[in-house]
Tab-separated table of C-alpha atoms in Angstrom:
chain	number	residue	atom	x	y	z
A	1471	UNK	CA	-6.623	-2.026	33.783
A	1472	UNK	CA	-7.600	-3.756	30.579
A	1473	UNK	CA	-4.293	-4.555	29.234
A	1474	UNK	CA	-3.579	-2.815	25.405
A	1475	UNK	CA	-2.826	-4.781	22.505
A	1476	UNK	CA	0.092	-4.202	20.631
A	1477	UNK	CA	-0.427	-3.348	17.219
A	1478	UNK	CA	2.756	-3.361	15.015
A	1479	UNK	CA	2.413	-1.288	11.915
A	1480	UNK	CA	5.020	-1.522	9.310
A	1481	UNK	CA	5.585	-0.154	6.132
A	1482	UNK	CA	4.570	-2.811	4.410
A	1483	UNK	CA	6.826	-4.385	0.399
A	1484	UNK	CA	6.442	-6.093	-2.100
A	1485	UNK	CA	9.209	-8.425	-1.391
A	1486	UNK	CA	8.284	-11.731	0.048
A	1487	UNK	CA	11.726	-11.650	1.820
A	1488	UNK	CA	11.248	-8.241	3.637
A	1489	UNK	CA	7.590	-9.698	4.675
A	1490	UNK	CA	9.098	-12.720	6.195
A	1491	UNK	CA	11.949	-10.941	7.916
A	1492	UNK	CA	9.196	-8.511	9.542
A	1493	UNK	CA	6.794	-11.465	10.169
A	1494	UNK	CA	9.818	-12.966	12.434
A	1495	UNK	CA	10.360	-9.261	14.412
A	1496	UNK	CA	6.694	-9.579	15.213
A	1497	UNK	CA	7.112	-13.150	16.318
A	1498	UNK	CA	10.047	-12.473	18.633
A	1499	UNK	CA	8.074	-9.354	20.007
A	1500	UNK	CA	5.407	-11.755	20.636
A	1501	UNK	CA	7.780	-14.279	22.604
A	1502	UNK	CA	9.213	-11.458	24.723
A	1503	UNK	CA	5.672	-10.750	25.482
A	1504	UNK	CA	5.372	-13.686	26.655
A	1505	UNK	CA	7.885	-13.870	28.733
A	1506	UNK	CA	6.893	-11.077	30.596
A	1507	UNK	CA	9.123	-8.445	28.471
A	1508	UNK	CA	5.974	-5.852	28.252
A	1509	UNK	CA	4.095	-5.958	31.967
A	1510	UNK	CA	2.615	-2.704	32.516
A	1511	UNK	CA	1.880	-1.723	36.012
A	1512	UNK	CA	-1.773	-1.874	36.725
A	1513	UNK	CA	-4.554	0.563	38.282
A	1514	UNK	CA	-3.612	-1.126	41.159
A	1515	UNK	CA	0.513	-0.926	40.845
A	1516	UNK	CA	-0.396	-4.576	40.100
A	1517	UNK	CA	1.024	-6.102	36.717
A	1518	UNK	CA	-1.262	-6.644	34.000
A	1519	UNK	CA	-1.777	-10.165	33.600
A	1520	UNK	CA	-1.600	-12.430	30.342
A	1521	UNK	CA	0.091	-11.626	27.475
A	1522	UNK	CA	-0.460	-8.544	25.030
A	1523	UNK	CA	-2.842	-9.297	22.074
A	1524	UNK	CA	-0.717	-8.903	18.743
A	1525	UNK	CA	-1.213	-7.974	15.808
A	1526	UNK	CA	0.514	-6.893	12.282
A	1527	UNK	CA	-0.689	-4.201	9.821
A	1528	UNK	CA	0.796	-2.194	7.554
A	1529	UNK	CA	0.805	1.748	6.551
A	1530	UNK	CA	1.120	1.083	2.718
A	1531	UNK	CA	1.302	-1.769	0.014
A	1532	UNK	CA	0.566	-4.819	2.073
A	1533	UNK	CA	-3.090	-5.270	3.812
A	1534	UNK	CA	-4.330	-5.224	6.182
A	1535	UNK	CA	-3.892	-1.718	6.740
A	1536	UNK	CA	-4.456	-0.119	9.815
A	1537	UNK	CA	-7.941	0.256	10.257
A	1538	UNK	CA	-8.098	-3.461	9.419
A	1539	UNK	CA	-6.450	-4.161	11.626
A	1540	UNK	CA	-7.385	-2.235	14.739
A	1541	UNK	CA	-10.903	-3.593	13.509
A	1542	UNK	CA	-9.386	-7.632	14.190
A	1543	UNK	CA	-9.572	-6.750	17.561
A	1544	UNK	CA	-11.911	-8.084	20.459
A	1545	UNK	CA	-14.703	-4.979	20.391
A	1546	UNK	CA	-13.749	-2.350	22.839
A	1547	UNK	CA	-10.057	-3.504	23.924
A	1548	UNK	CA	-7.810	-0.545	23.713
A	1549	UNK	CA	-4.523	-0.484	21.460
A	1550	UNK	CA	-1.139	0.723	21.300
A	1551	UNK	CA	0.052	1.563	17.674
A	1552	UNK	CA	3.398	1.056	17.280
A	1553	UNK	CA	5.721	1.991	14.454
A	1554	UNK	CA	8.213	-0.432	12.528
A	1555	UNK	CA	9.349	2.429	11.285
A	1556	UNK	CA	13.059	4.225	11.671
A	1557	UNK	CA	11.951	7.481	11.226
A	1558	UNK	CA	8.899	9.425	12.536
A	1559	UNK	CA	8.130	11.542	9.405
A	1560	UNK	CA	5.214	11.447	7.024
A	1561	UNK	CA	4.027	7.606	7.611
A	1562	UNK	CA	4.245	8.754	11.459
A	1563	UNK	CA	2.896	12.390	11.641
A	1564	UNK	CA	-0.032	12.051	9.648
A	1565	UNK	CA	-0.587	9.064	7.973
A	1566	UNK	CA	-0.861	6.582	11.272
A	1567	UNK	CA	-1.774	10.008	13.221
A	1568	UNK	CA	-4.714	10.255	11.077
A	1569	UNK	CA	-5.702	6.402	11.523
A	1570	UNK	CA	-5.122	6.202	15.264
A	1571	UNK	CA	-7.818	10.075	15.796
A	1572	UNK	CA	-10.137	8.147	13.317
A	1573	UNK	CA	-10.654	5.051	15.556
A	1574	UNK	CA	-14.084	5.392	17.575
A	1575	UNK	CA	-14.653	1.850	18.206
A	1576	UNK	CA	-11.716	1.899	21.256
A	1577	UNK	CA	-8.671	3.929	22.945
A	1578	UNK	CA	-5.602	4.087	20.790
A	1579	UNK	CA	-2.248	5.185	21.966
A	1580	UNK	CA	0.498	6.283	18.839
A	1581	UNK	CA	4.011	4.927	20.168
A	1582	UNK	CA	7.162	6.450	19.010
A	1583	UNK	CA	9.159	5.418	15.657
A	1584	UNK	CA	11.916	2.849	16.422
A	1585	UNK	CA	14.540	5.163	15.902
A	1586	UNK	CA	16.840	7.084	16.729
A	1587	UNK	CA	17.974	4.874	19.308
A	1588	UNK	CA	21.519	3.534	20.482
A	1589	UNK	CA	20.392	0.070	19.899
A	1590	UNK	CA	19.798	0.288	16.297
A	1591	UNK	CA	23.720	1.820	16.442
A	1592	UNK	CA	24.388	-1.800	17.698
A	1593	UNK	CA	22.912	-3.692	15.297
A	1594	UNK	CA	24.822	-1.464	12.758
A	1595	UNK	CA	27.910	-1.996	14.089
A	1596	UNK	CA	27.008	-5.708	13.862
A	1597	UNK	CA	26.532	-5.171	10.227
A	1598	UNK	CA	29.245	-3.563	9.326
A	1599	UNK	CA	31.699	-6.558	10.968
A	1600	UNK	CA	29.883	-8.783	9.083
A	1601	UNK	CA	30.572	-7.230	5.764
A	1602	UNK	CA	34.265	-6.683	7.165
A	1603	UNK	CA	34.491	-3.071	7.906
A	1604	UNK	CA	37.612	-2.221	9.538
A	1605	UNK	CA	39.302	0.714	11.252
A	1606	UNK	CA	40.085	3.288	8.846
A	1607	UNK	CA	37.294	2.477	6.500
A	1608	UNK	CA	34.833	5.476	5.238
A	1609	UNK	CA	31.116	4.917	6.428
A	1610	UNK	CA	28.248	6.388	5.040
A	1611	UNK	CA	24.817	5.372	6.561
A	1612	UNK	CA	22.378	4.558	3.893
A	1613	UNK	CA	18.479	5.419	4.800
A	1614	UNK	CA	16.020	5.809	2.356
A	1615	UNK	CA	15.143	9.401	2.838
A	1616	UNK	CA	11.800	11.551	3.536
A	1617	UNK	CA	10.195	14.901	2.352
A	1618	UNK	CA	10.117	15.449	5.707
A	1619	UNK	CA	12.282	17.080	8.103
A	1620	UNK	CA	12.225	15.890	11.240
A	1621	UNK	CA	12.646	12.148	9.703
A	1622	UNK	CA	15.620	13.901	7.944
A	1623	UNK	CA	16.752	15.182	11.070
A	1624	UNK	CA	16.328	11.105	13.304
A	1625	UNK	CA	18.417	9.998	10.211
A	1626	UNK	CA	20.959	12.291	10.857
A	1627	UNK	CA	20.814	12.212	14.169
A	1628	UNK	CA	21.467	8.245	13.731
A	1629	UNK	CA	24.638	9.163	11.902
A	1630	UNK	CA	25.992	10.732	14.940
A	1631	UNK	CA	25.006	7.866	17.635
A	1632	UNK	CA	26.322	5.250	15.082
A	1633	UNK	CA	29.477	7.511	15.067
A	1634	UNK	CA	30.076	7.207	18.639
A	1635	UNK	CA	29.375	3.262	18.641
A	1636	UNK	CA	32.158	3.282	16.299
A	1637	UNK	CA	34.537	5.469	17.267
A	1638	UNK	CA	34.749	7.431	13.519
A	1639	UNK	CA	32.615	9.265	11.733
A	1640	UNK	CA	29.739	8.331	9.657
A	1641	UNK	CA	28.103	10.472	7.092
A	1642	UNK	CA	24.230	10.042	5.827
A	1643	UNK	CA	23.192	9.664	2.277
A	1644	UNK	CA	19.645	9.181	1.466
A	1645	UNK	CA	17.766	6.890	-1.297
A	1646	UNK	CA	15.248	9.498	-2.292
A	1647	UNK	CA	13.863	12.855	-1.187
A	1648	UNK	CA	16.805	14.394	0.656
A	1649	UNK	CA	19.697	15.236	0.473
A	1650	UNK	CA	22.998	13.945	-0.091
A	1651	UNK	CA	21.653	11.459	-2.177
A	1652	UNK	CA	23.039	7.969	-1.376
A	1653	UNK	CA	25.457	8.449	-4.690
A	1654	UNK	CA	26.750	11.587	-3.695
A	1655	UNK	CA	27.866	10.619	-0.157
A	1656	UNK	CA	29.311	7.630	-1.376
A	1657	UNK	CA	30.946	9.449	-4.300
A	1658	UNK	CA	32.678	12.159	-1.705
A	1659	UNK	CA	33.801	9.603	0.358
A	1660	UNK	CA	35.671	7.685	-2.447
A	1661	UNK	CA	37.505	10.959	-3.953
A	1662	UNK	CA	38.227	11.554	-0.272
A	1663	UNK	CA	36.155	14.322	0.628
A	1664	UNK	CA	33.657	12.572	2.931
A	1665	UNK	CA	33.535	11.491	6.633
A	1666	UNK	CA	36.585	10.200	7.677
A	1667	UNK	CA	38.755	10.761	4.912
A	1668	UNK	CA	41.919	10.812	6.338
A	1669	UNK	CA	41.453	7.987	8.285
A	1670	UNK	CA	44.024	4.914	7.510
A	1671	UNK	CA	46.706	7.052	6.065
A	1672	UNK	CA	49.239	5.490	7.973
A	1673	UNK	CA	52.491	4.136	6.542
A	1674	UNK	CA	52.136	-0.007	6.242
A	1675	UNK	CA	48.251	0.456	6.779
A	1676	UNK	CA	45.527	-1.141	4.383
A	1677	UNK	CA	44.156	1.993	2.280
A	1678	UNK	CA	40.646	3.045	3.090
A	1679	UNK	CA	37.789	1.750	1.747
A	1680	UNK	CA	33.867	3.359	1.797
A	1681	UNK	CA	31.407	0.953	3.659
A	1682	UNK	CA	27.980	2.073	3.408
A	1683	UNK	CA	25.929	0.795	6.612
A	1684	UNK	CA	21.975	0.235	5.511
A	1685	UNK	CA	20.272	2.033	7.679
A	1686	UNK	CA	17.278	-0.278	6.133
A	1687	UNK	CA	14.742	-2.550	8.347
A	1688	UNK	CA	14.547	-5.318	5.721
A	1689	UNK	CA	15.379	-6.432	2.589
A	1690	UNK	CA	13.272	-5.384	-0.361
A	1691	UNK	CA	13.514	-2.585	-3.052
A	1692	UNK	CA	15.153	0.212	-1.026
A	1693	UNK	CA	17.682	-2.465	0.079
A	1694	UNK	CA	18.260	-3.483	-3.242
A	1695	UNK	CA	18.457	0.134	-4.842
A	1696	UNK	CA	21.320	1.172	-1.601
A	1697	UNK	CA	23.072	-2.063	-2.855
A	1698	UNK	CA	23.184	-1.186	-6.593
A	1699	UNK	CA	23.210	3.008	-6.104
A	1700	UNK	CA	26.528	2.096	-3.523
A	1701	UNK	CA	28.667	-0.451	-5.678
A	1702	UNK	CA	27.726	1.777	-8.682
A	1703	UNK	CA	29.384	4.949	-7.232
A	1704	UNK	CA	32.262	3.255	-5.830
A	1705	UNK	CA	31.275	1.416	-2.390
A	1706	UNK	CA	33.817	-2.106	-1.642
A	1707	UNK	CA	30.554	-3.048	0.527
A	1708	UNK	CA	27.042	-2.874	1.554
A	1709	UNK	CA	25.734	-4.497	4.954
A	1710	UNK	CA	22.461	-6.647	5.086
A	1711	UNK	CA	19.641	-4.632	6.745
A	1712	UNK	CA	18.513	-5.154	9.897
A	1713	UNK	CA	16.259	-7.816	9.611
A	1714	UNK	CA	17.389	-11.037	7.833
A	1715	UNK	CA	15.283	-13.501	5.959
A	1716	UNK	CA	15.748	-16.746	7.582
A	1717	UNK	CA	17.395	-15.420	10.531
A	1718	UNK	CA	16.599	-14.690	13.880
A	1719	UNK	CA	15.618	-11.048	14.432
A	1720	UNK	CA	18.710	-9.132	16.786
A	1721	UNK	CA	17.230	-9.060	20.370
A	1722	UNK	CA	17.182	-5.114	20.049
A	1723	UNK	CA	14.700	-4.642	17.838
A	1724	UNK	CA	12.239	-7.054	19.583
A	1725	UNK	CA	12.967	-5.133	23.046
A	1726	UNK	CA	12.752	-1.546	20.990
A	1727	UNK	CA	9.190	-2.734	19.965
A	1728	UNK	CA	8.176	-3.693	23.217
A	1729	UNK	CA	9.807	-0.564	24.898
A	1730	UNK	CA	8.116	1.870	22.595
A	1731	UNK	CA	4.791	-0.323	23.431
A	1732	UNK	CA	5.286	-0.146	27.171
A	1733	UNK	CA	5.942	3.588	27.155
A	1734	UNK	CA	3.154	4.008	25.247
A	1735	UNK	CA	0.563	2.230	27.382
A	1736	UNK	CA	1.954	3.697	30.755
A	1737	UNK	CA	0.648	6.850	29.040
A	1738	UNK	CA	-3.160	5.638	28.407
A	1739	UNK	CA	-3.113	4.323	31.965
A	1740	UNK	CA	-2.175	7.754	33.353
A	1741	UNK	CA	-5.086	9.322	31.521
């Protein structure tokens, strides 16, 4: 079979950091590639040899978008569109739907969203050691919200799986378009009404405080609104995103990518 190239599709900022930090996820994708991280059994039950093409586009903001980019590559070599997003709502549904049933020029697979998944729960926990949560703290799970439900509904749904990584609970508040807002959640949690509320009561024991987990991919404006929208309604701390300027990119995200990628293509070589 020809082999499909993988076509990462992000959101796509203003923010030179959250380029770079999504520039380096798309360069360790390519290196597990490379490696042999995203064989895909052949016609033959063979592996596909060489490497994936690779390429970077974006949904909104940056260029190229995604006809662009599915235009870069060699004529007639399929594609498998995958989603650097955490959510499968709008962006997802219709807007990369729409791009991937326009394309005539070659065969275009539409890979899940990135999340849910328990590996993002890991690189949260990650986060939230880093900016010292502790037992007994509050966590709410900052995302940056959706008109749409079923991205509403992965959100929440991360809540719960970042929950169990942790052992407490974790309540969602969202940066725009849903609800709790980000400022509410946070806001219950401090006057004691949120998730985990009762935790750290005990004699002796340090008194809670709310952590809010960014439930971000990058740095940029949402990352910098969570940051200002948490501290502002009480917060002690807010974790780094995901992805990290300057840093290398946490091995799950690279082997998400190329997981959503692989399951995608086993589909267009079943058809």
């Amino acid at each position: 079979m020809t082999r499909p190239a993988l076509v990462a599709i992000s959101h796509g900022t203003s923010s030179p950091d959250g380029s770079a930090a999504v520039r380096g996820l798309v360069k360790a994708v390519g290196a597990r590639l490379m490696r042999g991280g995203g064989m895909l059994p052949g016609a033959a039950g063979h592996a596909a040899s060489g490497a994936a093409a690779l390429r970077l586009g974006h949904v909104d903001v940056e260029q190229p978008d995604v006809p662009a980019t599915l235009a870069s590559l060699p004529a007639g070599m399929p594609a498998v569109v995958v989603p650097l997003l955490l959510s499968a709502g709008y962006h997802v549904h219709v807007d990369l739907a729409e791009a991937v049933a326009a394309e005539g020029a070659r065969a275009v697979e539409l890979a899940a969203a990135l999340g849910p998944d328990d590996r993002l729960a890991r690189v949260l926990v990650r986060r939230l050691l880093e900016a010292e949560w502790r037992p007994g703290d509050v966590v709410v799970l900052a995302a940056a919200g959706s008109s749409d439900a079923r991205a509403v509904a992965d959100c929440a749904e991360m809540a719960e799986r970042l929950a169990r990584e942790l052992g407490a609970p974790v309540s969602p508040g969202y940066l725009s378009a849903a609800e709790p807002t980000l400022e509410a959640a946070v806001r219950r949690a401090v006057a004691g009404g949120g998730a985990g509320a009762d935790a750290g009561g005990a004699a002796g024991a340090a008194p809670s405080r709310v952590v809010v987990a960014s439930y971000l991919l990058a740095p940029g404006y949402f990352q910098d609104l969570a940051v200002e929208t948490a501290r502002a309604a009480g917060a002690a701390a807010v974790t780094e995103p995901l992805l990290r300027v300057g840093v290398l990119p946490p091995d799950e995200l690279a082997e998400l990518v190329v997981d959503r990628f692989g399951a995608a293509a086993a589909r267009m070589s079943t058809m």
